[in-house]
Coordinates of C-alpha atoms and ligand atoms in Angstrom, one line a residue:
M1 CA 63.5 -58.5 -9.6
T2 CA 62.8 -56.5 -12.7
G3 CA 62.9 -52.7 -12.9
G4 CA 61.9 -52.2 -9.3
L5 CA 58.8 -54.4 -9.6
G6 CA 57.6 -56.4 -6.6
R7 CA 54.4 -58.3 -6.0
I8 CA 51.7 -58.3 -3.4
I9 CA 51.9 -61.1 -0.7
K10 CA 49.3 -59.9 1.8
V11 CA 46.7 -57.2 2.2
S12 CA 45.5 -56.1 5.7
G13 CA 43.5 -52.9 5.4
P14 CA 45.8 -50.1 4.6
A15 CA 48.9 -52.3 5.2
V16 CA 50.1 -54.2 2.2
T17 CA 53.0 -56.7 2.3
A18 CA 55.0 -57.0 -0.9
G19 CA 57.7 -59.5 -1.9
D20 CA 60.6 -59.1 -4.4
M21 CA 61.4 -55.7 -3.0
L22 CA 65.2 -56.1 -2.5
G23 CA 66.8 -52.6 -2.8
C24 CA 63.7 -50.7 -1.7
F25 CA 64.1 -48.1 1.0
M26 CA 62.2 -46.7 4.0
S27 CA 59.6 -44.1 3.0
E28 CA 60.0 -45.0 -0.7
L29 CA 56.9 -44.1 -2.7
T30 CA 55.4 -47.1 -4.3
R31 CA 52.5 -47.8 -6.7
V32 CA 50.4 -50.7 -5.6
G33 CA 48.2 -53.0 -7.7
D34 CA 46.8 -52.5 -11.2
N35 CA 45.2 -49.2 -10.2
R36 CA 48.6 -47.9 -9.1
L37 CA 47.5 -46.9 -5.6
M38 CA 49.9 -44.6 -3.7
G39 CA 51.8 -46.1 -0.8
E40 CA 54.9 -45.6 1.3
I41 CA 57.3 -48.2 2.6
I42 CA 57.1 -48.3 6.4
R43 CA 58.9 -51.6 7.2
I44 CA 61.5 -53.7 5.4
E45 CA 62.4 -57.3 6.3
G46 CA 64.7 -59.2 3.9
D47 CA 63.2 -58.8 0.5
T48 CA 59.7 -58.1 1.8
A49 CA 58.4 -54.7 2.6
V50 CA 55.3 -53.4 4.3
I51 CA 53.6 -50.5 2.5
Q52 CA 51.1 -48.1 4.0
V53 CA 48.7 -47.5 1.2
Y54 CA 47.1 -44.1 1.1
E55 CA 44.0 -45.2 -0.8
D56 CA 41.2 -47.7 -0.4
T57 CA 42.8 -51.1 -0.8
L58 CA 39.6 -52.8 -1.7
G59 CA 40.1 -55.1 -4.7
L60 CA 43.9 -55.5 -4.3
S61 CA 44.8 -59.1 -4.8
V62 CA 47.8 -61.2 -4.0
G63 CA 50.3 -61.4 -6.8
G64 CA 49.4 -57.9 -8.0
P65 CA 52.3 -55.6 -9.1
V66 CA 54.1 -53.2 -6.8
E67 CA 56.0 -50.5 -8.6
R68 CA 58.9 -48.8 -6.9
T69 CA 59.4 -45.2 -7.8
G70 CA 62.8 -44.6 -6.2
E71 CA 61.4 -41.4 -4.7
L72 CA 60.3 -40.4 -1.2
L73 CA 56.8 -39.4 -0.5
A74 CA 57.2 -35.6 -0.8
V75 CA 55.2 -32.5 -0.5
E76 CA 55.4 -30.1 -3.5
L77 CA 56.2 -26.6 -2.5
G78 CA 56.0 -23.4 -4.5
P79 CA 53.6 -20.5 -5.4
G80 CA 50.0 -21.6 -5.6
L81 CA 49.7 -23.4 -2.2
I82 CA 47.8 -20.6 -0.6
G83 CA 44.0 -21.0 -1.1
S84 CA 44.4 -24.7 -1.9
I85 CA 42.3 -27.4 -0.5
Y86 CA 44.2 -30.7 -0.3
D87 CA 43.7 -34.2 0.9
G88 CA 46.1 -35.9 3.3
I89 CA 48.7 -36.5 0.6
Q90 CA 48.4 -33.1 -1.0
R91 CA 46.0 -34.0 -3.8
P92 CA 43.9 -30.9 -4.6
L93 CA 40.4 -31.7 -3.6
P94 CA 38.4 -29.4 -5.9
T95 CA 40.4 -30.5 -8.9
L96 CA 39.7 -34.1 -8.1
A97 CA 36.1 -33.4 -7.5
D98 CA 35.8 -31.6 -10.8
K99 CA 37.4 -34.5 -12.6
W100 CA 35.7 -37.5 -11.0
G101 CA 32.8 -36.2 -9.1
D102 CA 32.7 -36.0 -5.3
F103 CA 35.1 -38.9 -4.6
I104 CA 38.7 -39.2 -5.3
Q105 CA 39.4 -41.9 -7.9
R106 CA 41.9 -44.4 -6.7
G107 CA 45.4 -44.1 -8.1
A108 CA 44.5 -40.6 -9.4
D109 CA 47.6 -38.8 -10.5
V110 CA 47.1 -35.1 -10.3
K111 CA 49.5 -32.3 -9.9
R112 CA 49.8 -30.8 -6.5
L113 CA 50.5 -27.3 -7.8
D114 CA 49.2 -25.7 -11.0
R115 CA 51.7 -26.3 -13.9
E116 CA 50.2 -23.7 -16.3
R117 CA 49.7 -20.7 -14.1
K118 CA 52.3 -18.0 -14.6
W119 CA 53.7 -16.0 -11.7
K120 CA 55.6 -12.7 -11.9
F121 CA 59.1 -13.5 -10.5
I122 CA 61.1 -10.6 -9.2
P123 CA 64.7 -11.6 -8.6
A124 CA 66.4 -10.7 -5.3
V125 CA 69.9 -11.7 -6.6
K126 CA 72.0 -10.7 -9.5
P127 CA 74.7 -12.4 -11.5
G128 CA 77.8 -12.9 -9.4
D129 CA 76.0 -13.2 -6.1
R130 CA 76.8 -16.3 -4.0
V131 CA 73.8 -18.2 -2.8
E132 CA 73.3 -21.0 -0.4
W133 CA 70.5 -23.1 1.0
G134 CA 67.7 -20.9 2.4
M135 CA 68.8 -17.6 0.8
V136 CA 66.1 -15.8 -1.1
L137 CA 66.5 -15.8 -4.9
G138 CA 63.4 -13.8 -5.7
T139 CA 59.8 -13.2 -4.8
V140 CA 56.3 -13.7 -6.2
Q141 CA 53.1 -12.0 -5.1
E142 CA 51.2 -15.2 -4.4
T143 CA 48.1 -13.5 -3.1
P144 CA 47.4 -9.9 -2.3
R145 CA 48.6 -10.5 1.2
V146 CA 51.3 -13.1 0.8
V147 CA 54.7 -12.5 -0.8
H148 CA 56.1 -15.9 -1.6
K149 CA 59.9 -16.0 -1.2
I150 CA 61.6 -18.4 -3.6
M151 CA 64.4 -19.8 -1.5
T152 CA 67.5 -21.7 -2.6
P153 CA 66.7 -25.4 -2.2
K154 CA 68.6 -27.6 0.2
G155 CA 71.8 -29.0 -1.2
V156 CA 72.2 -26.1 -3.7
S157 CA 74.8 -23.4 -3.6
G158 CA 76.9 -21.5 -6.0
I159 CA 77.4 -18.3 -7.9
V160 CA 74.3 -16.8 -9.7
E161 CA 74.8 -16.7 -13.5
T162 CA 71.3 -15.4 -14.5
A163 CA 68.3 -14.2 -12.7
V164 CA 65.7 -12.3 -14.7
E165 CA 62.4 -10.7 -14.0
G166 CA 59.4 -12.2 -15.8
D167 CA 56.3 -14.3 -15.9
F168 CA 57.1 -18.0 -15.3
T169 CA 55.4 -21.2 -14.4
I170 CA 56.6 -23.2 -11.4
T171 CA 58.6 -25.5 -13.6
D172 CA 60.3 -22.8 -15.7
T173 CA 63.9 -22.0 -14.8
V174 CA 64.1 -18.6 -12.9
V175 CA 67.7 -18.6 -11.8
T176 CA 70.8 -20.4 -13.1
L177 CA 74.0 -20.9 -11.3
E178 CA 77.5 -21.0 -12.8
G179 CA 78.1 -24.6 -13.8
G180 CA 74.7 -24.9 -15.3
R181 CA 72.5 -25.6 -12.3
A182 CA 68.9 -24.4 -13.1
I183 CA 66.5 -23.5 -10.3
T184 CA 62.7 -23.4 -10.6
M185 CA 60.1 -22.1 -8.2
R186 CA 59.0 -25.6 -7.4
Q187 CA 60.6 -27.6 -4.6
K188 CA 59.9 -31.0 -3.1
W189 CA 60.4 -31.9 0.5
N190 CA 60.2 -35.3 2.1
V191 CA 56.9 -35.5 4.1
R192 CA 58.6 -37.3 7.0
E193 CA 61.4 -34.9 7.6
P194 CA 60.9 -31.7 9.6
R195 CA 62.4 -28.7 7.7
P196 CA 65.4 -27.5 9.8
R197 CA 65.6 -24.2 11.6
L198 CA 68.4 -22.5 13.4
D199 CA 68.3 -22.0 17.1
R200 CA 64.9 -21.5 18.6
I201 CA 64.3 -18.1 20.3
P202 CA 62.2 -17.4 23.4
L203 CA 58.5 -16.9 23.0
T204 CA 57.7 -13.4 24.2
E205 CA 54.6 -12.4 22.2
P206 CA 51.1 -13.8 22.3
L207 CA 49.3 -15.0 19.2
L208 CA 46.2 -13.0 19.6
T209 CA 43.0 -14.8 18.7
G210 CA 40.3 -12.2 19.4
Q211 CA 38.8 -14.7 22.0
R212 CA 38.7 -13.1 25.4
V213 CA 39.1 -16.2 27.5
V214 CA 42.1 -17.1 25.5
D215 CA 43.9 -13.8 25.1
T216 CA 43.2 -12.6 28.6
L217 CA 43.4 -15.7 30.8
F218 CA 45.1 -18.4 28.8
P219 CA 47.1 -16.9 26.0
I220 CA 49.1 -18.9 23.5
A221 CA 52.5 -17.6 22.5
E222 CA 53.4 -17.0 18.9
G223 CA 55.4 -20.2 18.3
G224 CA 53.7 -22.0 21.1
A225 CA 51.5 -25.1 21.2
A226 CA 48.1 -25.4 22.7
I227 CA 45.7 -28.3 23.0
I228 CA 41.9 -28.2 23.1
P229 CA 40.6 -31.4 24.7
G230 CA 36.9 -31.7 24.9
G231 CA 34.2 -34.3 24.8
F232 CA 31.6 -34.7 22.0
G233 CA 30.0 -31.4 21.0
S234 CA 31.9 -29.3 23.5
G235 CA 33.0 -26.8 20.8
K236 CA 36.4 -27.9 19.6
T237 CA 35.7 -27.4 16.0
V238 CA 34.0 -24.1 16.4
L239 CA 36.9 -22.8 18.5
E240 CA 39.5 -24.0 15.9
Q241 CA 37.5 -22.4 13.1
T242 CA 37.1 -19.2 15.0
I243 CA 40.8 -19.0 15.6
A244 CA 41.4 -19.8 11.9
K245 CA 39.3 -16.8 11.1
Y246 CA 40.6 -14.3 13.6
A247 CA 44.1 -15.2 14.8
Q248 CA 46.7 -12.6 14.0
A249 CA 48.7 -15.0 11.9
D250 CA 50.1 -14.5 8.4
I251 CA 49.3 -18.0 7.3
I252 CA 46.8 -20.5 8.5
I253 CA 47.0 -24.2 7.8
Y254 CA 43.8 -26.0 8.8
I255 CA 44.1 -29.7 9.0
G256 CA 40.7 -31.4 9.2
C257 CA 41.7 -34.8 10.3
G258 CA 39.3 -37.7 10.5
E259 CA 36.3 -35.5 11.4
R260 CA 32.9 -36.2 9.9
G261 CA 32.6 -35.4 6.2
N262 CA 29.7 -33.0 6.7
E263 CA 31.5 -31.0 9.3
M264 CA 34.5 -30.7 7.1
A265 CA 32.3 -29.8 4.2
D266 CA 30.9 -27.0 6.3
T267 CA 34.4 -25.7 6.8
L268 CA 35.3 -26.1 3.2
N269 CA 32.2 -24.2 2.1
Q270 CA 32.4 -21.5 4.8
L271 CA 36.0 -20.4 5.0
P272 CA 36.4 -19.5 1.3
K273 CA 33.4 -17.1 1.6
L274 CA 34.7 -15.3 4.7
T275 CA 36.7 -12.1 4.8
D276 CA 39.4 -11.2 7.3
P277 CA 38.2 -8.7 9.9
H278 CA 41.7 -7.2 10.0
T279 CA 42.1 -6.5 6.3
G280 CA 38.7 -7.0 4.7
R281 CA 40.4 -9.4 2.3
P282 CA 39.1 -13.0 1.6
L283 CA 40.5 -15.4 4.3
M284 CA 41.6 -17.9 1.7
E285 CA 44.3 -15.4 0.7
R286 CA 46.2 -16.6 3.8
T287 CA 44.7 -20.1 4.3
I288 CA 45.5 -23.7 3.2
L289 CA 43.0 -26.4 4.0
I290 CA 43.9 -30.1 4.4
A291 CA 41.0 -32.4 4.6
N292 CA 41.0 -36.0 5.4
T293 CA 37.5 -36.9 6.7
S294 CA 36.5 -40.1 8.5
N295 CA 35.3 -41.7 5.3
M296 CA 38.7 -41.2 3.6
P297 CA 41.5 -43.7 3.9
V298 CA 43.1 -44.0 7.3
A299 CA 46.7 -43.9 6.1
A300 CA 46.2 -40.6 4.3
R301 CA 44.9 -39.3 7.6
E302 CA 48.1 -40.3 9.3
A303 CA 50.0 -38.4 6.6
S304 CA 47.8 -35.3 6.6
I305 CA 49.5 -34.0 9.8
Y306 CA 52.9 -34.2 8.1
T307 CA 51.8 -32.7 4.9
G308 CA 50.3 -29.8 6.8
M309 CA 53.4 -29.3 9.0
T310 CA 55.8 -29.4 6.0
I311 CA 53.8 -26.6 4.3
A312 CA 53.7 -24.7 7.6
E313 CA 57.4 -24.9 8.0
Y314 CA 58.0 -23.8 4.4
Y315 CA 56.1 -20.6 5.0
R316 CA 57.8 -20.2 8.4
D317 CA 61.1 -20.3 6.4
M318 CA 59.9 -17.3 4.4
G319 CA 59.7 -15.5 7.7
Y320 CA 56.0 -15.7 8.4
K321 CA 53.9 -16.3 11.5
V322 CA 52.2 -19.6 10.6
T323 CA 49.4 -21.2 12.7
V324 CA 48.6 -24.9 12.3
L325 CA 45.1 -26.0 13.5
A326 CA 44.6 -29.7 13.7
D327 CA 41.1 -31.1 14.3
S328 CA 41.3 -33.7 15.7
T329 CA 44.6 -35.1 16.8
S330 CA 42.7 -38.0 18.4
R331 CA 41.5 -39.2 15.0
W332 CA 45.1 -39.1 13.9
A333 CA 46.2 -41.1 16.9
E334 CA 43.4 -43.6 16.0
A335 CA 44.9 -43.9 12.5
L336 CA 48.2 -44.7 14.1
R337 CA 46.5 -47.3 16.2
E338 CA 44.8 -48.9 13.3
I339 CA 48.0 -49.1 11.2
S340 CA 49.9 -50.4 14.2
S341 CA 47.4 -53.1 14.8
R342 CA 47.6 -54.1 11.1
L343 CA 51.3 -54.4 11.5
E344 CA 50.7 -56.6 14.5
E345 CA 52.9 -54.4 16.7
I346 CA 52.7 -54.9 20.5
P347 CA 50.0 -52.5 21.6
G348 CA 50.5 -50.0 24.5
E349 CA 47.8 -48.4 26.6
E350 CA 44.3 -48.7 25.2
G351 CA 45.6 -50.4 22.0
Y352 CA 47.6 -47.3 20.9
P353 CA 51.1 -48.0 19.7
T354 CA 53.8 -47.7 22.3
Y355 CA 55.3 -44.8 20.3
L356 CA 52.1 -42.7 20.5
A357 CA 53.6 -40.2 23.0
S358 CA 56.8 -39.8 21.0
R359 CA 55.0 -39.2 17.8
L360 CA 52.8 -36.6 19.4
G361 CA 55.8 -35.1 21.0
A362 CA 57.6 -34.9 17.7
F363 CA 54.6 -33.1 16.2
Y364 CA 54.3 -30.5 18.9
E365 CA 58.1 -30.1 18.9
R366 CA 57.8 -28.6 15.5
A367 CA 56.1 -25.5 17.0
G368 CA 58.4 -22.7 17.7
R369 CA 59.9 -19.4 16.8
A370 CA 63.2 -19.7 15.2
R371 CA 66.0 -18.1 13.2
L372 CA 66.0 -19.3 9.6
V373 CA 68.4 -21.5 7.7
G374 CA 70.3 -19.3 5.3
R375 CA 69.0 -16.0 6.8
P376 CA 70.0 -16.1 10.5
D377 CA 68.9 -12.5 11.0
E378 CA 65.3 -13.4 10.1
T379 CA 62.8 -15.3 12.2
G380 CA 59.6 -17.2 11.5
S381 CA 57.2 -19.2 13.6
V382 CA 54.9 -22.1 13.7
T383 CA 52.1 -22.1 16.3
I384 CA 50.2 -25.4 16.8
I385 CA 46.7 -25.7 18.1
G386 CA 45.5 -29.3 18.3
A387 CA 42.0 -30.4 19.2
V388 CA 41.8 -33.7 21.2
S389 CA 38.6 -35.7 21.4
P390 CA 38.8 -37.9 24.5
P391 CA 36.1 -40.6 24.5
G392 CA 33.4 -39.7 27.0
G393 CA 35.3 -36.4 27.8
D394 CA 37.7 -38.4 30.1
F395 CA 41.0 -36.4 30.1
S396 CA 42.8 -39.3 31.7
E397 CA 43.0 -41.2 28.4
P398 CA 46.3 -41.7 26.6
V399 CA 46.0 -39.1 23.8
T400 CA 45.0 -36.3 26.1
Q401 CA 47.7 -37.2 28.6
A402 CA 50.4 -37.5 26.1
S403 CA 49.4 -34.2 24.5
L404 CA 49.2 -32.5 27.8
R405 CA 52.9 -33.1 28.4
M406 CA 53.8 -31.4 25.1
A407 CA 51.6 -28.3 25.1
S408 CA 52.3 -25.2 27.1
T409 CA 48.8 -24.0 26.8
F410 CA 45.8 -26.1 27.7
W411 CA 42.2 -25.1 27.0
G412 CA 40.1 -27.8 28.7
L413 CA 36.6 -27.7 27.3
D414 CA 33.9 -28.5 29.8
Y415 CA 30.7 -30.4 29.1
D416 CA 28.7 -28.6 31.7
L417 CA 29.6 -25.2 30.3
A418 CA 28.8 -26.3 26.8
H419 CA 25.5 -27.6 28.1
Q420 CA 24.7 -24.2 29.6
R421 CA 25.7 -22.8 26.2
H422 CA 28.6 -20.9 27.8
F423 CA 31.0 -20.8 24.8
P424 CA 33.9 -21.0 24.4
A425 CA 33.4 -23.8 27.0
I426 CA 37.0 -23.4 28.3
N427 CA 37.0 -24.3 31.9
W428 CA 38.9 -21.6 33.7
L429 CA 39.6 -23.7 36.7
I430 CA 41.5 -26.5 34.9
S431 CA 43.0 -24.6 31.9
F432 CA 46.4 -23.1 32.0
S433 CA 49.0 -21.2 30.1
L434 CA 52.6 -21.9 31.1
T435 CA 53.9 -19.2 28.8
Y436 CA 51.8 -16.5 30.5
P437 CA 54.8 -15.2 32.6
A438 CA 56.9 -14.9 29.5
L439 CA 54.2 -12.8 27.8
S440 CA 53.5 -10.5 30.7
A441 CA 56.0 -7.9 29.6
W442 CA 54.3 -7.7 26.1
Y443 CA 50.9 -7.2 27.7
A444 CA 52.3 -4.5 30.1
V445 CA 53.8 -2.5 27.2
N446 CA 51.1 -3.1 24.5
V447 CA 47.9 -3.3 26.5
S448 CA 48.2 -1.8 30.0
P449 CA 50.7 -1.6 32.8
D450 CA 47.9 -2.9 35.0
W451 CA 47.1 -5.9 32.9
G452 CA 48.9 -8.5 35.0
A453 CA 47.2 -7.3 38.1
M454 CA 43.8 -7.3 36.4
V455 CA 44.2 -10.9 35.1
K456 CA 45.3 -12.0 38.6
K457 CA 42.2 -10.5 40.0
V458 CA 40.0 -12.3 37.5
H459 CA 41.5 -15.6 38.4
A460 CA 41.1 -14.9 42.1
I461 CA 37.4 -13.9 41.8
L462 CA 36.6 -17.0 39.7
Q463 CA 38.4 -19.2 42.2
K464 CA 36.5 -17.6 45.1
E465 CA 33.3 -18.1 43.2
E466 CA 34.1 -21.8 43.0
E467 CA 34.7 -22.0 46.8
L468 CA 31.5 -20.0 47.6
S469 CA 29.3 -22.0 45.3
E470 CA 30.4 -25.1 47.3
V471 CA 29.3 -23.4 50.4
V472 CA 26.0 -22.3 48.8
K473 CA 25.4 -25.9 47.7
I474 CA 25.7 -27.1 51.2
V475 CA 24.1 -24.4 53.4
G476 CA 22.3 -22.2 50.9
M477 CA 22.6 -18.6 49.7
D478 CA 21.4 -17.1 53.0
S479 CA 24.5 -18.2 54.8
L480 CA 26.6 -15.8 52.7
E481 CA 27.6 -12.5 54.0
D482 CA 26.7 -9.5 51.8
R483 CA 30.3 -9.0 50.7
E484 CA 30.3 -12.6 49.5
R485 CA 27.1 -12.2 47.5
I486 CA 28.6 -9.2 45.9
M487 CA 31.6 -11.2 45.0
L488 CA 29.4 -13.8 43.3
E489 CA 27.7 -11.1 41.3
G490 CA 31.1 -9.8 40.2
A491 CA 32.1 -13.3 39.1
R492 CA 28.8 -13.6 37.2
L493 CA 29.7 -10.3 35.3
L494 CA 33.1 -11.7 34.4
R495 CA 31.8 -15.1 33.4
E496 CA 28.7 -14.1 31.4
G497 CA 29.8 -10.6 30.4
Y498 CA 33.4 -11.2 29.6
L499 CA 34.4 -14.9 29.2
R500 CA 31.3 -15.9 27.3
Q501 CA 31.7 -15.0 23.7
S502 CA 29.5 -15.9 20.7
A503 CA 31.3 -17.1 17.6
A504 CA 28.2 -16.3 15.7
H505 CA 27.5 -12.7 16.8
P506 CA 28.7 -10.1 14.3
T507 CA 30.2 -7.7 16.9
D508 CA 31.2 -10.2 19.5
A509 CA 32.9 -13.0 17.5
F510 CA 36.1 -11.1 17.4
C511 CA 37.3 -8.9 20.3
S512 CA 40.5 -6.9 19.8
I513 CA 42.9 -6.8 22.7
K514 CA 42.3 -3.0 23.2
R515 CA 38.6 -3.8 23.4
Q516 CA 39.3 -6.6 25.9
E517 CA 41.2 -4.1 28.0
K518 CA 38.2 -1.7 27.9
M519 CA 35.7 -4.3 28.8
L520 CA 37.8 -5.9 31.5
S521 CA 38.7 -2.7 33.3
T522 CA 34.9 -1.8 33.2
Y523 CA 34.0 -5.1 34.8
L524 CA 36.7 -4.8 37.5
F525 CA 35.6 -1.2 38.1
F526 CA 32.1 -2.6 38.9
V527 CA 33.5 -5.4 41.0
D528 CA 35.3 -2.7 43.1
S529 CA 32.4 -0.2 43.2
M530 CA 29.9 -2.9 44.3
A531 CA 32.2 -3.9 47.1
Q532 CA 32.7 -0.3 48.1
A533 CA 28.9 0.3 48.1
A534 CA 28.5 -2.8 50.4
E535 CA 31.1 -1.4 52.7
R536 CA 29.1 1.8 53.0
G537 CA 26.2 -0.3 54.3
I538 CA 24.1 -0.7 51.1
S539 CA 22.6 -4.2 51.0
A540 CA 23.8 -6.7 48.5
E541 CA 20.2 -7.1 47.3
T542 CA 19.9 -3.5 46.4
I543 CA 23.3 -3.4 44.7
I544 CA 22.5 -6.5 42.7
R545 CA 19.3 -5.0 41.5
F546 CA 21.1 -2.2 39.8
P547 CA 19.0 -1.6 36.7
G548 CA 22.0 -1.2 34.4
M549 CA 23.2 -4.8 35.1
E550 CA 21.7 -6.3 31.9
T551 CA 23.2 -3.6 29.8
L552 CA 26.5 -4.2 31.5
L553 CA 26.3 -7.9 30.6
R554 CA 25.7 -7.0 27.0
L555 CA 28.6 -4.7 26.7
K556 CA 30.2 -7.1 24.2
E557 CA 27.4 -6.5 21.7
T558 CA 28.0 -2.8 21.7
P559 CA 29.6 -1.5 18.5
E560 CA 33.1 -0.2 19.0
E561 CA 32.2 3.4 18.3
D562 CA 29.5 3.5 21.1
M563 CA 31.6 1.6 23.6
G564 CA 33.3 4.6 25.4
A565 CA 30.0 6.5 25.8
K566 CA 28.1 3.4 27.0
I567 CA 30.8 2.6 29.6
E568 CA 30.8 6.2 30.8
S569 CA 27.0 6.3 31.2
L570 CA 26.9 3.0 33.0
R571 CA 29.5 4.1 35.5
N572 CA 27.6 7.4 36.2
E573 CA 24.3 5.5 36.5
F574 CA 25.8 3.2 39.1
N575 CA 27.2 6.0 41.1
L576 CA 23.9 7.8 41.1
Y577 CA 22.0 4.6 42.0
V578 CA 24.3 4.0 45.0
E579 CA 24.1 7.6 46.2
K580 CA 20.3 7.4 46.1
A581 CA 20.3 4.1 47.9
G582 CA 22.7 5.3 50.6
Ligands
ATP601 N1 32.0 -20.3 20.4 C1 30.8 -20.7 20.2 N2 29.8 -19.9 20.0 C2 28.5 -20.3 19.8 N3 28.2 -21.6 19.7 C3 29.1 -22.5 19.8 C4 30.5 -22.1 20.1 N4 31.2 -23.3 20.2 C5 30.4 -24.3 20.0 N5 29.1 -23.8 19.8 C6 27.9 -24.7 19.6 O1 28.2 -26.0 20.0 C7 28.0 -26.9 18.8 C8 29.1 -28.0 18.9 O2 30.3 -27.5 18.7 P1 31.5 -28.2 17.9 O3 31.0 -28.9 16.6 O4 32.6 -27.3 17.7 O5 31.9 -29.3 18.9 P2 33.0 -30.4 18.8 O6 33.7 -30.4 20.2 O7 33.9 -30.2 17.7 O8 32.2 -31.7 18.6 P3 32.7 -33.2 18.1 O9 33.2 -33.9 19.2 O10 31.4 -33.7 17.5 O11 33.7 -32.9 17.0 C9 28.1 -26.0 17.6 O12 27.3 -26.5 16.6 C10 27.5 -24.7 18.2 O13 26.1 -24.7 18.1
MG602 MG1 34.4 -31.3 16.0

């Protein structure tokens, strides 16, 4: 063996076996073939190693060179991440596209972060201060809304010798320690290793998304994990994108994993143009996109999840609320399956590797709210929302089942709802939020003391509707008592007026929690008032024919400033109508 050089013995799709690899180590970054394709060692036996290659292996031949780098596959961290669009191994996509057209040239060696750009570094330490891993050395205004904290890297500690304010690139020294250690704003972190956190703390606040069915019925906690399983075309991508736009997170990491290129291109084109409804600033000022579409190499898709998570944890460590959106974790699982089969591992259920569940578990495990290494008084969080694409919409398949065990919030998308164009097509009968009880105090204090009771009532009405519609199916509408017909009308108000929400409507796409409270209490007022009218002997037919019903259903389209007046007049109109009828 000369200078860390091995040779190719076998090529099987993304898995390349190399000989003469004595001394190599797991996860070592290698350069394979004459084009120097990027790869990572994933198995070692004697002096042979199996390398997962992150680029198209077409044209690799036996006997070709395998260069060992002695480094781990790492994510580069530092100012300049926000607003970037990366592939699965953190190569900037627009830069690559600029250089080589629309495709990524194989073996392309590009810098993950801009080396020329200067950032204004403001020190947070002074000579004589003692620093340790995780402590903040200084800050950089990365975007108008993100202050990037430059943290002491892992394994570094000592007494500060110099720390000066000034404009620096990410490779310039910003702080020196006694003894000569120079620290830059750029760090590297092994893509396979979760960034540590101190103890996790209980999840007590929701991550508001502006989506009524989510925030009201099935909230996700800040630091929680949710899955969105749904068949073809049921609205997974739109829901992920809507959350990327409106969630009250500080940082959004959007991982487009194995989805169709044109769909991802839509996202890539759309998001950079959008502004944040909360601040009016461009959304990219808090967003990082990682794109590995179905036509890109399968191994890089496998890595994309880890690249995204590492960046998420890095911002968590600055104390931010980070949300990771992954679309779709099924395509990631398929990448695992393909690589596993190339390695000739013993397959588990439906050909997925036997470690599928533990890999998925390890991914969702990384969600959480935690105290931070080096700054135990501060907290940060990572919330994960993963789409799952079960073939044929069958939730009993392995990826959905394994994900289900990890996630505390489950938004099950329903083909029938999507078919009726009821979006988001979250089926309220099968979905759940296990964290709801832990969040109820937050809702009581911040939204309304009655919130819990209101939500309970909504669930009860929808449940009752389900039972009644079974009856109607068998014996017809005429068999129902008036009180039951009124109940069905109430359920319709909740379903169509409240739960249904258009991601495309300028007013309706985002609904603040205050507005949710206003709308929900209005609908429940009508549910009660209709029942009372029926008790006073007014027929269900008359009640249901209330002329304001359509306006009531369209409450969501009413601009905020007209909402109060509109609700007031609808209530009065209904009272008058009932009086007349009675
Ligand atoms: N919240 C929504 N509001 C309005 N329309 C929606 C909404 N969600 C989905 N749709 C409609 O449904 C279509 C399909 O949605 P989407 O692409 O998100 O499905 P998907 O589950 O990601 O599909 P695939 O399985 O192909 O990835 C969208 O193009 C849009 O027309
Ligand atoms: Mg999709």
